Amino acid sequence: MKILVCISNVPDTTTKIKFAEGNTSVDTTGIQWVINPWDELSLTRALELKDDTTTGVKSVTVIHVGPAASEPTIRKALAIGADDAIRVNAVSSDAWFVASQIAEVIKKEQFDVIMCGIESSDYNGSIVGGMISEFLGIPSVSAVSGIKFENGQPIIIREIDGGKEVVSVPVPFVAIVQKGIAKEPRIAAMRGIMMARSKPVKLVEPVQVDPLTQIVEFEKPTPRAACKFIDADSPALLLDLLQNEAKVI
Amino acid sequence: MSVLVYTENWDGKFKKLSFELVSYATGVAKMLNTTVTAVSIGKVDENELIRLGNYGANKIINVNSDKLTVLDSQVYASLLSEIVRKENASVIIISNNNTGKSIAPRLSVRLKAGVGSGVSRLPLNLNPFTVYKRTYSGNAFAHLVIKSDIKILTLAQNSFDLIETPSNATIENMNPEIDGSLLKTVIKDIRKQSGTILLTDADIVVSGGRGMKSADNWGPLVELAKLLGAATACSRPVSDEGWRPHEEHTGQTGKIIAPNLYIAVGISGATQHLAGISSSKYIVAINSDKNAPIFEVAQYGIIGDAMKVLPKLVEAVKEIKK
């Protein structure tokens, strides 16, 4: 059983976002780049499955679509414990482009489980995982918060509105992963960091694909009005404002 | 050419988001000078179906099949793409919830249609087709141009008001042949929450953070939620500590919600938490630290210890509910 984890390179989640070039791009000065949080949790769960010898998981590979500049993020994934990595050498332009590239790689190299985070914390698209599965014509399960194997069969927990479902699908399949899949992201140990240097990163040139979407401008969220403070001993006043000013209760 | 909207139901009734979706689709259809076709998959009776007409649907396609009770994104997307072609739809509107997120990308590949996900306003422009979407977890919004002939928009929940636009909708029943062997998703078990208000659907949410101090102190918060008809939620440290179930975690890596009213009790308002709640229409913050960042996004604030303020608030609500 081979697992592929798709990783995206995103600004650290505490970053204050600023724009550049007339609000057409994000100013990357001083940004700390990290593995997208959901991808990091996916990688952690993939490694846990490999550690458990009863699952039959033999290897965990990470794939990233990005330029050489995102190499440190790939090395971090290797330091956390991935066996090897694939980098598609292209600047990602949209979900369609990224999913097309990853699907091309999977067609050539077989994987049994493909894991993607439910969204990237930068574009908040929630599209790539589903597109990959449709390009490959294989099943996908969305909003996955648990995954294990019983007798070689994947048993998956997916979140639905108002509950959970335990489902099974045949391999190969795409798991689109959300919170709950692993408790805490695994942290790279010194030994892992040393080993990551010699782990293979396979470079793949992109296939020709025209993106379907393009961001032409960014804007900041509309600022909110200043907070009105109410005395802690007069909660009735708060309720009055909620009833008569905001009209929400 | 038409605007197609995929609605969702729960126990035979449409979810509130379905009416939001139809209201939004009606707005898009007006811009394009065309009509709205709503699709419902599952068991919904005629009295309920016709309600979609109140929000502007001109035609309702009712797909009823025993084989479609389980969400299998492959089969659903295949069915929807057939309907899109038959209806000659140029814009498809889907919710940006878990169901929508599993269908939209598949439909995109089938139709070679670009996706604008998490839109919260009507398109900004028709030529080029430009939508307004959330990025950087709510810290920025993007103007996204969709270049393909067919466009798919997923609408952020509770971001678009219901607009009544009565129309004489026609209902068309469809009983598609579903090849059972194509259904790959097998349900082993369903664990439904019962009797509670869906967090992502709730108009009011009462949420607690570290300021609640322990798992044993949630009584007044739950009572307040009950009195207000609200759903309960929590911040990440609370679910990590196991004080509340992780389904209640709202924030960047948890649920992203946009209720009309979000009451944050003992939540300081870290960037990651705000990413999940900043689209709420009104935010009330109760926190003992007057410098807590939650007050920067709140319209109403009470500075005080959650443990002391909550019981007083509960009493005050009881008073007005009398």
Coordinates of C-alpha atoms in Angstrom, one line a residue:
Chain A
M1 CA 0.0 0.0 0.0
K2 CA 1.4 3.4 -1.1
I3 CA 0.2 6.7 0.2
L4 CA 0.6 10.0 -1.5
V5 CA 0.1 13.2 0.5
C6 CA -0.4 16.5 -1.5
I7 CA 1.2 19.4 0.2
S8 CA 0.7 23.1 -0.3
N9 CA 3.1 25.8 0.8
V10 CA 1.3 28.6 2.6
P11 CA 2.0 31.7 4.8
D12 CA 2.1 30.9 8.5
T13 CA -1.5 31.2 9.8
T14 CA -0.6 34.2 12.0
T15 CA 0.7 36.3 9.1
K16 CA -0.8 39.8 8.6
I17 CA -1.7 39.8 4.9
K18 CA -0.5 42.8 2.9
F19 CA -0.8 43.4 -0.8
A20 CA 1.6 44.4 -3.5
E21 CA 1.6 45.6 -7.1
G22 CA -1.6 47.7 -6.9
N23 CA -3.5 45.0 -4.8
T24 CA -3.0 42.4 -7.5
S25 CA -0.8 40.1 -5.4
V26 CA 0.1 39.4 -1.8
D27 CA 3.3 41.0 -0.5
T28 CA 5.5 38.0 0.4
T29 CA 8.2 40.1 2.2
G30 CA 9.0 38.5 5.6
I31 CA 6.4 35.8 5.3
Q32 CA 7.2 32.5 7.0
W33 CA 6.1 29.6 4.8
V34 CA 4.7 26.5 6.3
I35 CA 3.0 23.2 5.2
N36 CA -0.7 23.9 4.9
P37 CA -2.2 22.9 8.3
W38 CA -4.6 20.2 6.9
D39 CA -1.8 18.7 4.7
E40 CA 0.4 18.5 7.7
L41 CA -2.3 16.6 9.6
S42 CA -2.7 14.3 6.6
L43 CA 1.0 13.6 6.5
T44 CA 0.9 12.9 10.3
R45 CA -1.9 10.4 9.9
A46 CA -0.2 8.8 6.8
L47 CA 3.0 8.2 8.9
E48 CA 1.0 6.8 11.8
L49 CA -0.6 4.3 9.4
K50 CA 2.8 3.3 8.1
D51 CA 4.2 2.9 11.6
D52 CA 1.4 0.4 12.3
T53 CA 2.7 -2.7 10.6
T54 CA -0.8 -4.3 10.4
T55 CA -2.0 -1.7 7.9
G56 CA 0.2 -2.8 5.0
V57 CA 1.2 0.8 4.3
K58 CA 4.8 0.5 2.9
S59 CA 5.6 4.1 1.9
V60 CA 4.5 7.7 2.2
T61 CA 5.4 10.1 -0.6
V62 CA 4.6 13.8 -0.7
I63 CA 3.9 15.8 -3.8
H64 CA 4.0 19.6 -4.3
V65 CA 3.4 21.8 -7.3
G66 CA 5.7 24.8 -6.9
P67 CA 9.0 26.4 -7.8
A68 CA 12.4 25.6 -6.3
A69 CA 11.8 28.3 -3.7
S70 CA 9.3 26.0 -1.9
E71 CA 11.9 23.3 -1.5
P72 CA 12.3 24.1 2.3
T73 CA 8.6 23.1 2.8
I74 CA 9.2 19.8 1.0
R75 CA 12.3 19.1 3.1
K76 CA 10.3 19.8 6.2
A77 CA 7.8 17.1 5.1
L78 CA 10.7 14.7 4.6
A79 CA 12.1 15.6 8.0
I80 CA 8.7 14.9 9.6
G81 CA 9.0 11.4 8.1
A82 CA 7.9 11.1 4.5
D83 CA 10.0 8.6 2.5
D84 CA 10.4 10.6 -0.6
A85 CA 9.0 13.6 -2.5
I86 CA 7.9 14.7 -5.9
R87 CA 8.0 18.4 -7.0
V88 CA 6.2 19.5 -10.1
N89 CA 8.4 22.4 -11.2
A90 CA 5.8 25.1 -11.9
V91 CA 4.3 28.1 -10.3
S92 CA 0.8 27.1 -9.4
S93 CA -1.8 29.3 -11.1
D94 CA -5.1 27.8 -10.0
A95 CA -6.8 24.7 -8.7
W96 CA -7.4 23.3 -12.2
F97 CA -3.7 23.7 -13.0
V98 CA -2.5 22.1 -9.8
A99 CA -5.0 19.2 -9.9
S100 CA -4.1 18.5 -13.5
Q101 CA -0.4 18.3 -12.7
I102 CA -0.9 16.0 -9.7
A103 CA -3.3 13.7 -11.6
E104 CA -0.7 13.3 -14.4
V105 CA 1.9 12.2 -11.9
I106 CA -0.5 9.7 -10.3
K107 CA -1.3 8.2 -13.7
K108 CA 2.4 7.3 -14.1
E109 CA 3.1 6.2 -10.5
Q110 CA 0.5 4.2 -8.8
F111 CA -0.7 5.1 -5.4
D112 CA -3.4 3.5 -3.3
V113 CA -4.4 6.4 -1.1
I114 CA -4.1 10.0 -2.1
M115 CA -4.6 12.5 0.8
C116 CA -5.3 16.2 0.3
G117 CA -6.2 18.8 2.9
I118 CA -9.7 20.0 2.7
E119 CA -8.5 23.5 1.7
S120 CA -5.3 25.5 1.6
S121 CA -5.2 28.3 4.1
D122 CA -4.3 30.9 1.4
Y123 CA -6.9 30.4 -1.4
N124 CA -9.5 28.6 0.6
G125 CA -10.6 26.8 -2.5
S126 CA -11.5 23.2 -1.3
I127 CA -11.2 22.1 -4.9
V128 CA -8.0 20.3 -5.7
G129 CA -8.6 16.9 -4.0
G130 CA -12.0 16.5 -5.7
M131 CA -10.6 17.5 -9.1
I132 CA -7.8 14.9 -8.8
S133 CA -10.3 12.1 -8.1
E134 CA -12.4 13.1 -11.1
F135 CA -9.4 13.4 -13.4
L136 CA -8.5 9.8 -12.4
G137 CA -12.1 8.5 -12.3
I138 CA -11.6 7.1 -8.8
P139 CA -13.7 7.5 -5.6
S140 CA -13.2 10.3 -3.1
V141 CA -14.4 10.9 0.4
S142 CA -14.7 14.5 1.6
A143 CA -14.4 16.0 5.1
V144 CA -12.5 12.9 6.4
S145 CA -11.8 13.1 10.1
G146 CA -10.6 9.5 10.6
I147 CA -9.0 6.8 8.5
K148 CA -7.9 3.2 9.3
F149 CA -7.5 -0.1 7.6
E150 CA -9.3 -3.3 8.5
N151 CA -8.2 -6.4 6.5
G152 CA -6.7 -4.1 3.8
Q153 CA -10.0 -2.2 3.5
P154 CA -10.1 1.5 4.3
I155 CA -12.6 2.5 7.0
I156 CA -13.2 6.2 6.8
I157 CA -15.1 8.6 9.1
R158 CA -16.5 11.6 7.2
E159 CA -18.2 14.6 8.7
I160 CA -21.7 15.4 7.4
D161 CA -23.9 18.3 8.4
G162 CA -25.2 17.3 11.8
G163 CA -23.2 14.1 12.3
K164 CA -20.7 11.6 11.0
E165 CA -20.8 8.7 8.6
V166 CA -18.5 5.7 8.7
V167 CA -17.9 4.7 5.0
S168 CA -15.8 2.4 3.0
V169 CA -14.6 2.8 -0.6
P170 CA -12.3 0.6 -2.7
V171 CA -8.7 1.6 -3.3
P172 CA -7.3 3.7 -5.0
F173 CA -9.2 6.7 -3.6
V174 CA -8.7 10.3 -2.6
A175 CA -9.2 11.3 1.0
I176 CA -10.0 15.0 1.5
V177 CA -8.9 15.5 5.0
Q178 CA -10.1 17.9 7.8
K179 CA -9.4 18.4 11.5
G180 CA -9.6 15.3 13.7
I181 CA -7.6 13.0 11.4
A182 CA -4.6 13.2 13.7
K183 CA -4.4 14.7 17.2
E184 CA -1.4 17.0 16.7
P185 CA 0.9 17.5 13.7
R186 CA 4.1 15.4 14.0
I187 CA 7.2 17.5 14.6
A188 CA 10.5 16.9 12.9
A189 CA 13.2 15.4 15.2
M190 CA 16.9 16.3 14.8
R191 CA 17.5 12.8 13.3
G192 CA 14.7 13.4 10.8
I193 CA 16.1 16.7 9.8
M194 CA 19.5 15.1 9.1
M195 CA 17.9 12.3 7.2
A196 CA 15.7 14.6 5.1
R197 CA 18.8 16.0 3.4
S198 CA 19.6 12.7 1.7
K199 CA 16.0 11.7 0.9
P200 CA 15.1 11.8 -2.8
V201 CA 13.1 14.7 -4.3
K202 CA 12.0 13.8 -7.8
L203 CA 11.7 16.7 -10.2
V204 CA 8.9 16.5 -12.7
E205 CA 8.3 19.1 -15.5
P206 CA 4.7 20.3 -15.8
V207 CA 2.3 19.4 -18.6
Q208 CA 0.7 22.2 -20.6
V209 CA -2.5 23.3 -18.9
D210 CA -4.3 26.6 -19.1
P211 CA -5.8 27.8 -15.8
L212 CA -9.6 28.4 -15.7
T213 CA -9.5 31.2 -13.1
Q214 CA -7.3 34.1 -12.2
I215 CA -7.2 36.5 -9.2
V216 CA -7.1 40.0 -10.6
E217 CA -7.4 42.0 -7.3
F218 CA -7.3 41.6 -3.5
E219 CA -9.1 43.7 -1.0
K220 CA -9.1 43.9 2.8
P221 CA -12.3 42.8 4.7
T222 CA -14.7 45.7 5.4
P223 CA -13.6 47.1 8.8
R224 CA -16.1 46.7 11.6
A225 CA -17.5 49.5 13.7
A226 CA -15.8 50.1 17.1
C227 CA -17.0 47.9 20.0
K228 CA -19.7 49.3 22.3
F229 CA -18.9 48.3 25.8
I230 CA -21.7 47.4 28.3
D231 CA -21.3 47.3 32.0
A232 CA -20.9 43.7 33.3
D233 CA -23.8 44.4 35.8
S234 CA -26.3 45.5 33.1
P235 CA -26.7 42.5 30.8
A236 CA -30.3 43.7 30.1
L237 CA -28.8 46.6 28.3
L238 CA -26.9 44.2 26.0
L239 CA -30.1 42.4 25.3
D240 CA -31.9 45.6 24.5
L241 CA -29.2 46.5 21.9
L242 CA -29.4 43.0 20.4
Q243 CA -33.2 43.3 20.2
N244 CA -33.7 46.9 19.1
E245 CA -30.4 48.0 17.4
A246 CA -28.9 44.8 15.8
K247 CA -32.4 43.1 15.7
V248 CA -30.8 39.7 15.9
I249 CA -32.7 38.2 18.9
Chain B
M1 CA -28.8 29.4 -21.1
S2 CA -29.9 29.3 -17.4
V3 CA -28.7 29.4 -13.9
L4 CA -28.8 26.0 -12.2
V5 CA -28.8 25.6 -8.4
Y6 CA -28.2 22.4 -6.4
T7 CA -30.3 22.4 -3.2
E8 CA -29.9 20.2 -0.2
N9 CA -32.5 18.6 2.1
W10 CA -32.5 17.0 5.5
D11 CA -35.2 14.6 6.7
G12 CA -37.4 15.6 3.7
K13 CA -37.2 19.4 4.4
F14 CA -34.9 21.9 2.6
K15 CA -32.0 23.2 4.6
K16 CA -32.1 27.0 5.1
L17 CA -29.0 27.2 2.9
S18 CA -31.1 25.9 0.0
F19 CA -33.3 29.1 0.1
E20 CA -30.1 31.2 0.3
L21 CA -28.8 29.4 -2.7
V22 CA -32.0 30.0 -4.7
S23 CA -32.1 33.7 -3.6
Y24 CA -28.5 34.0 -4.8
A25 CA -29.2 32.2 -8.1
T26 CA -32.2 34.4 -8.7
G27 CA -29.9 37.5 -8.3
V28 CA -27.4 36.0 -10.8
A29 CA -30.2 35.1 -13.2
K30 CA -31.4 38.7 -13.1
M31 CA -28.0 40.0 -14.1
L32 CA -27.8 37.5 -16.9
N33 CA -31.5 38.0 -17.9
T34 CA -32.3 34.4 -17.7
T35 CA -34.2 31.8 -15.5
V36 CA -33.4 29.6 -12.5
T37 CA -33.6 25.9 -12.4
A38 CA -33.3 24.3 -9.0
V39 CA -32.4 20.6 -8.6
S40 CA -33.4 18.6 -5.6
I41 CA -32.1 15.0 -5.0
G42 CA -33.8 12.9 -2.5
K43 CA -37.2 12.4 -1.0
V44 CA -38.9 15.8 -0.7
D45 CA -42.7 16.1 -1.2
E46 CA -44.4 18.6 -3.5
N47 CA -45.5 21.1 -0.8
E48 CA -41.9 21.5 0.2
L49 CA -40.5 21.5 -3.3
I50 CA -42.8 24.4 -4.3
R51 CA -41.3 26.6 -1.6
L52 CA -38.2 27.0 -3.8
G53 CA -40.5 29.0 -6.0
N54 CA -40.9 31.6 -3.3
Y55 CA -37.3 32.6 -3.8
G56 CA -37.4 32.8 -7.5
A57 CA -36.9 29.3 -8.9
N58 CA -38.7 29.0 -12.2
K59 CA -38.3 25.3 -12.6
I60 CA -37.7 22.6 -10.0
I61 CA -36.2 19.2 -11.1
N62 CA -37.1 16.6 -8.5
V63 CA -34.7 13.6 -8.7
N64 CA -36.1 10.7 -6.8
S65 CA -34.2 7.5 -6.6
D66 CA -33.8 5.0 -3.8
K67 CA -30.2 4.6 -4.9
L68 CA -29.3 8.2 -4.2
T69 CA -29.8 8.2 -0.4
V70 CA -26.1 8.1 0.2
L71 CA -23.9 11.0 -1.0
D72 CA -21.6 9.4 -3.6
S73 CA -19.9 12.4 -5.2
Q74 CA -19.0 10.5 -8.4
V75 CA -22.6 9.5 -9.1
Y76 CA -24.1 12.9 -8.0
A77 CA -21.6 14.8 -10.2
S78 CA -22.4 12.6 -13.2
L79 CA -26.1 13.1 -12.7
L80 CA -25.8 16.9 -12.2
S81 CA -23.5 17.3 -15.3
E82 CA -26.2 15.6 -17.4
I83 CA -28.8 18.0 -16.0
V84 CA -26.5 21.0 -16.7
R85 CA -26.2 19.9 -20.3
K86 CA -29.9 19.3 -20.8
E87 CA -30.8 22.6 -19.2
N88 CA -28.0 24.4 -21.1
A89 CA -26.9 26.0 -17.8
S90 CA -24.1 28.5 -17.9
V91 CA -23.8 29.2 -14.1
I92 CA -24.1 26.5 -11.4
I93 CA -24.7 27.5 -7.8
I94 CA -23.8 25.0 -5.0
S95 CA -23.3 25.5 -1.3
N96 CA -19.7 25.8 0.0
N97 CA -20.4 23.2 2.7
N98 CA -19.0 19.6 2.9
T99 CA -21.5 18.3 0.4
G100 CA -20.9 21.1 -2.0
K101 CA -17.1 20.8 -1.7
S102 CA -17.3 17.1 -2.7
I103 CA -19.5 17.7 -5.8
A104 CA -18.3 21.1 -7.2
P105 CA -14.7 20.0 -8.1
R106 CA -16.0 16.8 -9.8
L107 CA -18.5 18.8 -11.8
S108 CA -15.8 21.3 -12.7
V109 CA -13.7 18.5 -14.3
R110 CA -16.7 17.0 -16.2
L111 CA -17.7 20.4 -17.6
K112 CA -14.3 22.0 -17.8
A113 CA -15.9 24.8 -15.7
G114 CA -13.9 27.1 -13.4
V115 CA -14.9 27.2 -9.8
G116 CA -15.3 30.3 -7.6
S117 CA -15.5 28.9 -4.1
G118 CA -16.8 30.6 -1.0
V119 CA -18.4 33.5 -2.8
S120 CA -20.4 35.9 -0.6
R121 CA -21.7 38.5 -3.0
L122 CA -23.3 38.6 -6.4
P123 CA -20.7 38.6 -9.3
L124 CA -18.9 41.9 -9.5
N125 CA -18.8 41.9 -13.2
L126 CA -20.2 39.8 -16.1
N127 CA -17.5 40.5 -18.7
P128 CA -15.0 39.2 -17.6
F129 CA -17.1 37.1 -15.2
T130 CA -15.7 38.2 -11.8
V131 CA -16.7 37.0 -8.4
Y132 CA -15.8 38.1 -4.9
K133 CA -14.4 35.3 -2.7
R134 CA -12.9 34.8 0.6
T135 CA -9.1 34.1 0.8
Y136 CA -6.5 33.9 3.5
S137 CA -9.1 32.6 5.9
G138 CA -11.0 35.8 5.8
N139 CA -8.0 38.1 6.1
A140 CA -8.4 39.1 2.4
F141 CA -11.0 38.9 -0.3
A142 CA -10.2 38.3 -4.0
H143 CA -11.7 39.4 -7.2
L144 CA -11.6 36.1 -9.2
V145 CA -12.1 36.0 -12.9
I146 CA -13.6 32.7 -14.2
K147 CA -12.6 32.3 -17.9
S148 CA -14.5 29.1 -18.8
D149 CA -17.8 29.0 -20.6
I150 CA -19.6 27.3 -17.7
K151 CA -19.0 28.8 -14.2
I152 CA -19.4 27.0 -10.9
L153 CA -19.9 29.2 -7.8
T154 CA -20.0 27.8 -4.3
L155 CA -21.8 30.1 -1.9
A156 CA -20.5 30.7 1.6
Q157 CA -23.2 29.7 4.1
N158 CA -25.3 32.5 5.7
S159 CA -23.6 35.1 3.6
F160 CA -26.6 36.0 1.4
D161 CA -29.9 37.1 2.6
L162 CA -33.1 35.3 1.7
I163 CA -35.0 37.4 -0.9
E164 CA -38.6 36.5 -1.6
T165 CA -39.3 36.6 -5.3
P166 CA -42.5 34.6 -5.9
S167 CA -42.6 32.8 -9.2
N168 CA -44.9 30.2 -10.6
A169 CA -42.4 27.3 -10.5
T170 CA -43.0 24.1 -12.4
I171 CA -42.0 20.8 -11.0
E172 CA -40.4 18.2 -13.3
N173 CA -39.9 14.7 -11.8
M174 CA -36.9 12.8 -12.9
N175 CA -36.3 9.1 -12.2
P176 CA -32.8 8.4 -13.5
E177 CA -31.5 5.0 -14.2
I178 CA -28.6 4.6 -11.7
D179 CA -26.2 1.7 -12.3
G180 CA -25.8 0.4 -8.8
S181 CA -22.2 -0.9 -9.5
L182 CA -21.1 2.7 -9.9
L183 CA -21.9 3.6 -6.3
K184 CA -18.6 3.0 -4.6
T185 CA -19.3 4.6 -1.2
V186 CA -20.6 2.1 1.3
I187 CA -22.1 3.4 4.5
K188 CA -21.1 1.3 7.5
D189 CA -22.6 3.5 10.2
I190 CA -24.3 6.8 10.7
R191 CA -23.9 8.9 13.9
K192 CA -26.4 11.7 13.6
Q193 CA -26.5 14.4 16.3
S194 CA -30.1 14.5 17.4
G195 CA -32.2 17.3 18.8
T196 CA -29.5 20.0 18.4
I197 CA -29.3 22.9 16.0
L198 CA -26.8 22.5 13.2
L199 CA -23.8 24.7 14.0
T200 CA -23.3 25.7 10.4
D201 CA -27.0 26.4 9.9
A202 CA -27.6 28.3 13.2
D203 CA -28.7 32.0 13.2
I204 CA -27.3 32.4 16.7
V205 CA -24.2 30.7 18.1
V206 CA -23.0 30.8 21.7
S207 CA -19.3 29.8 22.0
G208 CA -16.9 29.3 24.9
G209 CA -13.2 29.5 25.1
R210 CA -10.4 28.9 27.7
G211 CA -12.1 31.5 29.9
M212 CA -14.7 28.8 30.7
K213 CA -11.8 27.3 32.8
S214 CA -12.9 23.7 32.9
A215 CA -15.3 21.1 31.3
D216 CA -17.6 21.4 34.3
N217 CA -18.6 25.1 33.8
W218 CA -20.6 24.8 30.6
G219 CA -24.1 24.7 32.2
P220 CA -24.9 28.4 32.0
L221 CA -23.5 28.6 28.4
V222 CA -25.6 25.7 27.2
E223 CA -28.6 27.2 29.0
L224 CA -28.1 30.6 27.4
A225 CA -27.9 28.8 24.0
K226 CA -31.1 26.9 24.7
L227 CA -33.0 30.1 25.7
L228 CA -31.8 31.9 22.5
G229 CA -32.4 28.9 20.2
A230 CA -28.7 28.9 19.5
A231 CA -26.1 26.3 18.6
T232 CA -23.1 25.8 20.9
A233 CA -19.5 26.1 19.8
C234 CA -16.0 26.4 21.2
S235 CA -12.5 27.6 20.5
R236 CA -9.7 25.2 19.6
P237 CA -8.0 24.9 23.1
V238 CA -11.4 23.8 24.5
S239 CA -11.8 21.0 22.0
D240 CA -8.1 20.1 22.3
E241 CA -8.6 19.8 26.1
G242 CA -11.6 17.6 25.5
W243 CA -13.9 20.0 27.4
R244 CA -16.3 20.0 24.3
P245 CA -16.5 17.7 21.3
H246 CA -14.3 18.7 18.3
E247 CA -17.4 19.1 16.1
E248 CA -18.0 22.3 18.0
H249 CA -14.5 23.7 17.2
T250 CA -14.9 26.9 15.2
G251 CA -11.9 28.5 13.7
Q252 CA -9.5 28.2 10.8
T253 CA -9.0 24.5 11.1
G254 CA -12.4 23.8 12.6
K255 CA -15.8 24.9 11.3
I256 CA -16.2 28.2 9.5
I257 CA -19.5 29.8 10.4
A258 CA -21.4 33.1 9.7
P259 CA -24.3 33.3 12.0
N260 CA -26.3 36.5 12.5
L261 CA -25.1 36.6 16.1
Y262 CA -22.0 35.1 17.6
I263 CA -21.6 35.3 21.3
A264 CA -17.9 34.7 22.3
V265 CA -17.6 33.9 26.0
G266 CA -14.0 33.7 27.4
I267 CA -12.5 33.7 23.9
S268 CA -9.5 36.0 23.4
G269 CA -9.8 36.0 19.6
A270 CA -6.6 34.5 18.2
T271 CA -6.2 35.0 14.4
Q272 CA -7.0 31.4 13.8
H273 CA -10.3 31.7 15.8
L274 CA -11.3 34.9 14.0
A275 CA -10.8 33.2 10.7
G276 CA -13.7 30.9 11.5
I277 CA -16.2 33.5 12.8
S278 CA -15.3 36.9 11.3
S279 CA -18.1 36.7 8.7
S280 CA -20.7 36.7 11.5
K281 CA -23.1 39.7 11.2
Y282 CA -22.9 40.6 14.9
I283 CA -20.3 39.5 17.4
V284 CA -20.7 39.9 21.2
A285 CA -17.6 39.4 23.3
I286 CA -17.4 38.6 27.0
N287 CA -13.9 38.6 28.2
S288 CA -12.0 39.6 31.4
D289 CA -9.1 41.1 29.3
K290 CA -10.0 44.5 27.9
N291 CA -7.2 44.2 25.4
A292 CA -8.3 40.9 24.0
P293 CA -8.3 41.0 20.2
I294 CA -11.9 39.7 20.1
F295 CA -13.0 43.2 21.1
E296 CA -11.6 44.5 17.8
V297 CA -14.1 42.5 15.8
A298 CA -17.0 42.6 18.3
Q299 CA -19.8 45.2 18.0
Y300 CA -20.8 44.7 21.7
G301 CA -18.5 43.8 24.5
I302 CA -18.7 43.1 28.2
I303 CA -15.4 43.2 30.2
G304 CA -15.7 40.7 33.0
D305 CA -15.2 37.1 34.1
A306 CA -17.3 34.8 32.0
M307 CA -18.2 32.7 35.1
K308 CA -19.8 35.8 36.7
V309 CA -21.3 37.5 33.6
L310 CA -22.9 34.3 32.1
P311 CA -25.4 33.6 35.0
K312 CA -26.5 37.3 35.0
L313 CA -27.0 37.2 31.2
V314 CA -29.0 33.9 31.5
E315 CA -31.3 35.6 34.1
A316 CA -31.7 38.7 31.9
V317 CA -32.7 36.5 28.9
K318 CA -35.2 34.6 31.0
E319 CA -36.7 38.0 32.0
I320 CA -37.3 39.1 28.4
K321 CA -38.6 35.7 27.3
K322 CA -41.3 35.9 29.9

